[in-house]
Coordinates of C-alpha atoms in Angstrom, one line a residue:
M1 CA -0.3 -0.2 0.1
N2 CA 1.3 3.4 -1.2
S3 CA 1.6 6.4 1.0
K4 CA -1.3 8.0 -1.6
T5 CA -3.6 5.3 -0.4
M6 CA -2.7 4.9 3.1
V7 CA -3.4 8.4 3.5
R8 CA -6.9 8.3 1.3
N9 CA -8.1 5.0 3.2
I10 CA -7.1 7.1 7.0
L11 CA -9.1 10.3 5.8
I12 CA -11.8 8.0 4.1
T13 CA -12.0 5.8 8.1
I14 CA -12.1 8.8 10.4
C15 CA -14.6 10.8 8.5
L16 CA -17.7 8.3 9.5
P17 CA -17.5 9.5 13.1
I18 CA -16.7 13.1 12.2
L19 CA -20.1 13.3 10.3
M20 CA -21.9 11.7 12.5
F21 CA -20.5 13.8 15.4
V22 CA -21.7 17.0 12.7
V23 CA -25.0 16.1 12.2
M24 CA -26.2 15.1 15.8
Y25 CA -24.6 18.4 17.1
T26 CA -26.3 20.5 14.6
I27 CA -29.5 18.7 15.0
T28 CA -29.6 18.8 18.9
K29 CA -28.0 22.5 19.0
S30 CA -31.5 23.5 16.7
N31 CA -32.9 21.8 19.2
G32 CA -32.0 24.2 21.7
I33 CA -29.5 21.3 23.5
D34 CA -26.2 22.7 24.2
Y35 CA -23.8 20.1 26.1
Y36 CA -23.7 17.9 22.7
G37 CA -20.1 18.1 22.6
Q38 CA -18.7 19.5 25.4
A39 CA -16.8 17.3 27.7
A40 CA -19.4 15.4 30.1
M41 CA -20.4 14.3 26.7
W42 CA -16.9 12.7 25.6
K43 CA -16.6 11.4 29.0
A44 CA -19.4 9.5 28.6
I45 CA -18.9 8.4 25.2
F46 CA -15.4 6.6 26.2
R47 CA -17.2 5.1 29.4
N48 CA -19.3 3.3 27.1
L49 CA -16.9 2.9 24.7
G50 CA -14.9 0.1 26.5
M51 CA -17.7 -1.7 26.5
A52 CA -18.8 -1.2 23.1
V53 CA -15.6 -2.4 21.7
T54 CA -14.5 -5.6 24.0
M55 CA -18.0 -6.9 23.3
G56 CA -17.7 -5.9 19.5
C57 CA -14.0 -7.8 19.4
G58 CA -16.4 -10.7 21.2
L59 CA -18.6 -10.7 18.8
A60 CA -16.2 -10.0 15.8
M61 CA -14.0 -13.5 16.4
Q62 CA -16.8 -15.9 15.5
L63 CA -18.2 -13.3 12.6
R64 CA -14.6 -13.5 11.0
H65 CA -15.1 -17.2 10.8
G66 CA -18.7 -17.0 9.2
R67 CA -20.5 -17.6 12.2
F68 CA -23.2 -15.6 14.0
D69 CA -23.3 -16.4 17.6
F70 CA -26.7 -15.6 19.0
S71 CA -25.5 -16.9 22.6
G72 CA -22.8 -13.9 23.1
G73 CA -25.3 -11.8 24.7
A74 CA -26.4 -14.6 27.3
T75 CA -23.2 -15.8 27.6
M76 CA -21.3 -12.2 28.9
V77 CA -24.5 -11.4 30.8
L78 CA -24.6 -15.3 32.8
A79 CA -20.8 -15.0 32.6
G80 CA -21.0 -11.5 34.8
I81 CA -23.7 -13.0 37.3
L82 CA -21.7 -15.7 38.4
G83 CA -18.3 -13.9 38.9
V84 CA -20.5 -11.0 41.0
Y85 CA -21.9 -13.8 42.7
Y86 CA -18.9 -15.9 43.7
T87 CA -16.8 -12.6 44.0
Q88 CA -19.0 -11.6 46.8
Q89 CA -19.7 -15.0 48.2
F90 CA -15.2 -14.7 48.8
N91 CA -15.4 -11.5 49.5
G92 CA -13.1 -10.6 46.6
G93 CA -12.1 -7.5 44.8
P94 CA -11.9 -6.3 41.3
M95 CA -9.1 -8.4 40.4
M96 CA -11.4 -11.4 41.5
L97 CA -14.2 -10.4 39.4
L98 CA -12.2 -9.6 36.6
T99 CA -10.7 -13.6 36.8
L100 CA -13.7 -15.2 37.3
C101 CA -15.9 -13.5 34.7
V102 CA -13.3 -14.5 31.9
V103 CA -13.1 -17.8 33.8
F104 CA -16.6 -18.8 33.9
S105 CA -17.3 -16.8 30.2
V106 CA -14.5 -19.5 28.7
M107 CA -16.6 -22.2 30.2
I108 CA -19.9 -21.1 28.9
S109 CA -17.9 -20.5 25.3
M110 CA -16.8 -24.4 26.0
I111 CA -20.0 -25.2 25.9
T112 CA -20.9 -24.0 23.4
A113 CA -18.5 -25.1 20.6
T114 CA -19.0 -28.6 22.0
V115 CA -22.5 -28.7 21.2
Y116 CA -22.3 -27.1 17.7
V117 CA -19.3 -29.3 16.5
T118 CA -20.9 -32.3 18.0
S119 CA -24.8 -31.7 17.3
K120 CA -23.8 -30.5 13.7
L121 CA -26.4 -28.0 13.6
P122 CA -26.6 -25.1 12.3
I123 CA -24.7 -22.3 14.1
I124 CA -28.0 -20.5 13.9
I125 CA -30.2 -23.0 15.4
C126 CA -27.7 -24.2 18.0
T127 CA -26.7 -20.9 19.4
I128 CA -30.8 -19.4 19.9
M129 CA -31.3 -22.7 21.4
L130 CA -28.5 -22.5 23.5
A131 CA -29.1 -18.9 24.0
L132 CA -32.2 -19.5 25.9
V133 CA -31.2 -22.0 28.3
Y134 CA -28.2 -19.4 29.3
E135 CA -31.3 -17.0 30.3
A136 CA -33.0 -19.5 31.6
L137 CA -30.2 -20.2 33.9
T138 CA -29.8 -16.4 35.1
L139 CA -33.3 -16.7 36.4
V140 CA -32.1 -20.0 38.4
L141 CA -29.0 -18.7 39.8
A142 CA -29.8 -14.7 40.3
G143 CA -33.3 -15.3 41.3
G144 CA -35.6 -12.4 39.9
N145 CA -33.4 -9.8 41.3
G146 CA -30.3 -10.2 39.2
V147 CA -27.4 -8.6 40.3
N148 CA -26.1 -5.3 40.9
I149 CA -23.0 -3.9 41.9
M150 CA -22.9 0.0 41.2
A151 CA -23.7 0.8 44.7
N152 CA -19.8 -0.9 45.8
V153 CA -17.1 1.6 44.5
G154 CA -14.7 -0.8 45.6
L155 CA -15.7 -3.9 43.4
N156 CA -17.4 -1.9 40.2
I157 CA -14.0 -0.2 39.6
F158 CA -13.8 -1.4 36.0
G159 CA -16.9 0.1 35.1
R160 CA -15.0 3.4 35.3
E161 CA -12.4 5.5 34.4
P162 CA -9.5 4.9 33.7
Y163 CA -9.8 0.8 34.2
T164 CA -12.5 0.7 31.3
I165 CA -10.1 1.8 29.1
Y166 CA -7.4 -0.1 30.1
I167 CA -9.6 -3.3 29.2
M168 CA -10.6 -2.0 26.1
V169 CA -6.7 -1.8 25.5
F170 CA -6.2 -4.9 26.2
A171 CA -8.9 -6.7 24.4
M172 CA -8.0 -4.4 21.1
I173 CA -4.3 -5.9 21.8
L174 CA -5.9 -9.5 21.9
Y175 CA -7.5 -9.4 18.9
Q176 CA -5.0 -7.7 16.7
I177 CA -2.8 -10.2 17.2
I178 CA -4.6 -13.4 17.4
L179 CA -6.1 -12.4 13.7
S180 CA -3.0 -10.6 12.3
L181 CA 0.0 -12.5 13.7
T182 CA -1.2 -15.8 14.5
P183 CA -1.7 -19.3 11.7
F184 CA -5.3 -19.2 13.6
G185 CA -5.8 -15.8 12.2
Y186 CA -4.7 -16.8 8.6
R187 CA -7.2 -19.9 8.8
A188 CA -10.1 -17.3 10.0
K189 CA -10.0 -15.6 6.8
L190 CA -10.2 -19.0 4.4
L191 CA -13.5 -20.5 6.2
R192 CA -15.2 -17.3 6.5
H193 CA -14.6 -17.1 2.7
G194 CA -15.9 -20.8 2.4
Q195 CA -15.3 -22.8 5.2
H196 CA -16.6 -26.2 2.8
V197 CA -13.6 -25.5 0.8
S198 CA -11.5 -24.4 3.9
V199 CA -12.3 -27.8 5.0
N200 CA -11.3 -29.8 2.1
I201 CA -8.3 -28.1 1.7
G202 CA -6.8 -29.2 5.1
I203 CA -8.3 -26.8 7.9
N204 CA -10.0 -28.6 10.9
E205 CA -12.6 -26.7 11.6
R206 CA -13.7 -28.3 14.8
K207 CA -10.1 -27.5 16.4
N208 CA -11.1 -24.1 15.0
V209 CA -13.6 -23.8 16.5
I210 CA -13.2 -24.2 20.0
T211 CA -9.6 -21.8 19.3
A212 CA -12.1 -19.4 18.4
Y213 CA -14.2 -19.5 21.1
V214 CA -11.4 -19.8 23.6
F215 CA -10.8 -16.5 22.6
S216 CA -14.4 -14.8 22.6
G217 CA -15.5 -16.3 25.7
I218 CA -11.8 -14.3 27.0
L219 CA -13.6 -10.9 25.1
F220 CA -17.0 -11.6 26.2
G221 CA -15.6 -12.3 30.0
L222 CA -13.9 -9.1 30.1
A223 CA -16.8 -7.2 28.6
A224 CA -18.7 -8.8 31.4
T225 CA -16.5 -7.0 34.0
I226 CA -17.8 -3.7 32.6
F227 CA -21.3 -4.8 31.8
V228 CA -21.8 -5.7 35.7
S229 CA -20.0 -2.8 37.1
Q230 CA -21.7 -0.4 35.0
N231 CA -25.0 -1.6 35.1
K232 CA -27.9 -3.3 37.4
V233 CA -28.0 -6.7 35.4
E234 CA -31.6 -8.2 35.3
T235 CA -32.4 -11.4 34.6
L236 CA -33.0 -12.4 30.8
S237 CA -36.2 -14.8 28.9
N238 CA -37.4 -15.1 25.8
L239 CA -34.4 -14.3 23.9
S240 CA -34.0 -10.6 25.5
S241 CA -29.8 -11.1 25.2
T242 CA -30.4 -10.5 21.7
G243 CA -31.0 -7.4 22.6
I244 CA -27.9 -6.9 23.7
L245 CA -26.0 -8.0 21.2
F246 CA -27.5 -6.1 18.4
S247 CA -26.9 -2.9 20.1
Y248 CA -23.3 -4.1 19.6
I249 CA -23.2 -5.8 16.5
A250 CA -24.1 -2.7 13.9
S251 CA -20.7 -1.2 14.7
V252 CA -19.3 -4.9 14.1
Y253 CA -20.0 -4.5 10.6
I254 CA -19.2 -1.2 10.1
G255 CA -15.8 -2.2 11.6
M256 CA -15.4 -4.9 9.2
F257 CA -16.0 -2.7 6.7
L258 CA -13.5 0.1 7.4
G259 CA -10.9 -2.9 8.3
K260 CA -10.7 -3.6 5.0
L261 CA -9.1 0.1 4.5
T262 CA -6.4 0.1 8.1
L263 CA -6.5 -2.4 10.3
E264 CA -9.5 -3.9 11.4
I265 CA -9.3 -3.3 15.3
V266 CA -9.0 0.5 13.7
G267 CA -12.0 -0.1 11.9
L268 CA -13.8 -1.5 14.8
T269 CA -13.1 1.3 17.6
I270 CA -14.3 3.8 15.0
G271 CA -17.5 2.1 14.3
A272 CA -17.8 1.9 18.1
L273 CA -17.5 5.4 18.3
T274 CA -20.0 6.5 15.6
I275 CA -22.6 4.7 17.0
Q276 CA -22.0 6.2 20.4
L277 CA -21.8 9.7 19.0
M278 CA -25.2 8.6 17.7
N279 CA -26.8 7.3 20.5
Y280 CA -25.3 10.5 22.7
G281 CA -27.3 12.5 20.5
L282 CA -30.2 10.3 19.9
G283 CA -30.5 10.4 24.1
A284 CA -30.3 13.8 24.4
M285 CA -33.0 14.4 22.4
G286 CA -35.1 12.1 24.3
Y287 CA -35.1 9.2 21.9
D288 CA -32.6 7.1 23.9
S289 CA -35.1 4.3 24.1
G290 CA -38.9 2.9 22.1
G291 CA -39.5 3.0 18.8
W292 CA -37.8 6.8 17.5
N293 CA -34.5 5.2 18.5
N294 CA -34.5 2.0 16.7
I295 CA -36.0 3.9 13.5
F296 CA -33.2 6.9 13.4
F297 CA -30.9 3.4 13.9
G298 CA -32.3 1.5 11.4
I299 CA -32.2 4.0 8.8
F300 CA -28.7 5.0 9.4
M301 CA -27.5 1.3 9.1
M302 CA -29.4 0.6 5.9
T303 CA -28.1 4.1 4.4
F304 CA -24.7 2.8 5.5
W305 CA -25.0 -1.1 3.7
I306 CA -26.6 0.7 0.9
I307 CA -22.9 2.7 0.4
T308 CA -20.7 -0.2 1.5
S309 CA -22.0 -2.5 -0.5
K310 CA -21.9 0.2 -4.0
A311 CA -18.2 1.1 -2.6
G312 CA -16.3 -1.8 -4.1
Q313 CA -18.6 -1.0 -7.5
I314 CA -17.8 3.0 -7.3
E315 CA -13.6 2.1 -6.6
I316 CA -13.8 0.1 -10.2
F317 CA -15.2 3.0 -12.0
L318 CA -12.8 5.4 -10.5
S319 CA -10.5 3.5 -11.3
N320 CA -11.2 3.0 -15.1
L321 CA -12.0 6.4 -15.6
S322 CA -8.5 7.0 -14.2
K323 CA -6.9 4.4 -16.6
K324 CA -9.2 6.4 -19.5
K325 CA -7.6 9.9 -19.0
E326 CA -4.5 8.4 -18.3
I327 CA -4.7 6.6 -22.1
G328 CA -5.9 10.1 -23.6
Q329 CA -3.0 11.6 -22.5
K330 CA -1.1 9.9 -24.1
T331 CA -2.3 9.5 -27.0

């Protein structure tokens, strides 16, 4: 990649959050809202960004292999509930909470991987079924009250700055190293573009599934630590965990597209930042929940998918146009 292409790609990548900020800033100002863009907003956004990026890395770990795991949200919540419960039972501190959330998340992810490879069910059916099981376990283990450590300032430090950012940076580094600097990451690219062909050329899909779920389990555990530190965690039922899942999946799709221009982890971070800027603006206008929020979010994602689906055609058109100009100049 030459320097001109690199600069172009960087500019395209950073344009998305800048454009989102300008749009939301203009809309909020026109509605008499003055605090959008101020220091308190950025503090809130970066606090939420830690959860969004860390959870996004866990989801992307499976999407990179061509698998959409519907149990990711339930895995994260169940691991968080178990982590809080046993930390409090043993009068542990934040590091015990972090460790237990990761350990339980990896264990739950191993159950998912084992059921998937042994049952040979399609990934969607398998993970929806397991999501229902994990949701039922949140009710059994936590009762009807869930868990709440928001008032426990000695335990919930990973929900506050700078510790949230520490977890996010660790997750980012881990994700990029795994997918860029290991044979596992190379095999992930092959499986994403054709699992049947990849298996035929010798890639052990069973081993790859187990490894992918170990890594995504670690990332979900890190996200669970932030989640339980920032929220009163309610019990789940009727696939309500998919609401958590889909609240982060949009930034992953944005990030995977932008990642083609730079590094994928940069794309994931930019995608999460863009969604956070939009969510904060909608919240400032009173649209942080309910139908209007979903309408705005749906319009944005539909527009993004339309534009990105045409991106390849636009690039080919510009390339052909440039070649025609060069031929014209030579003649």
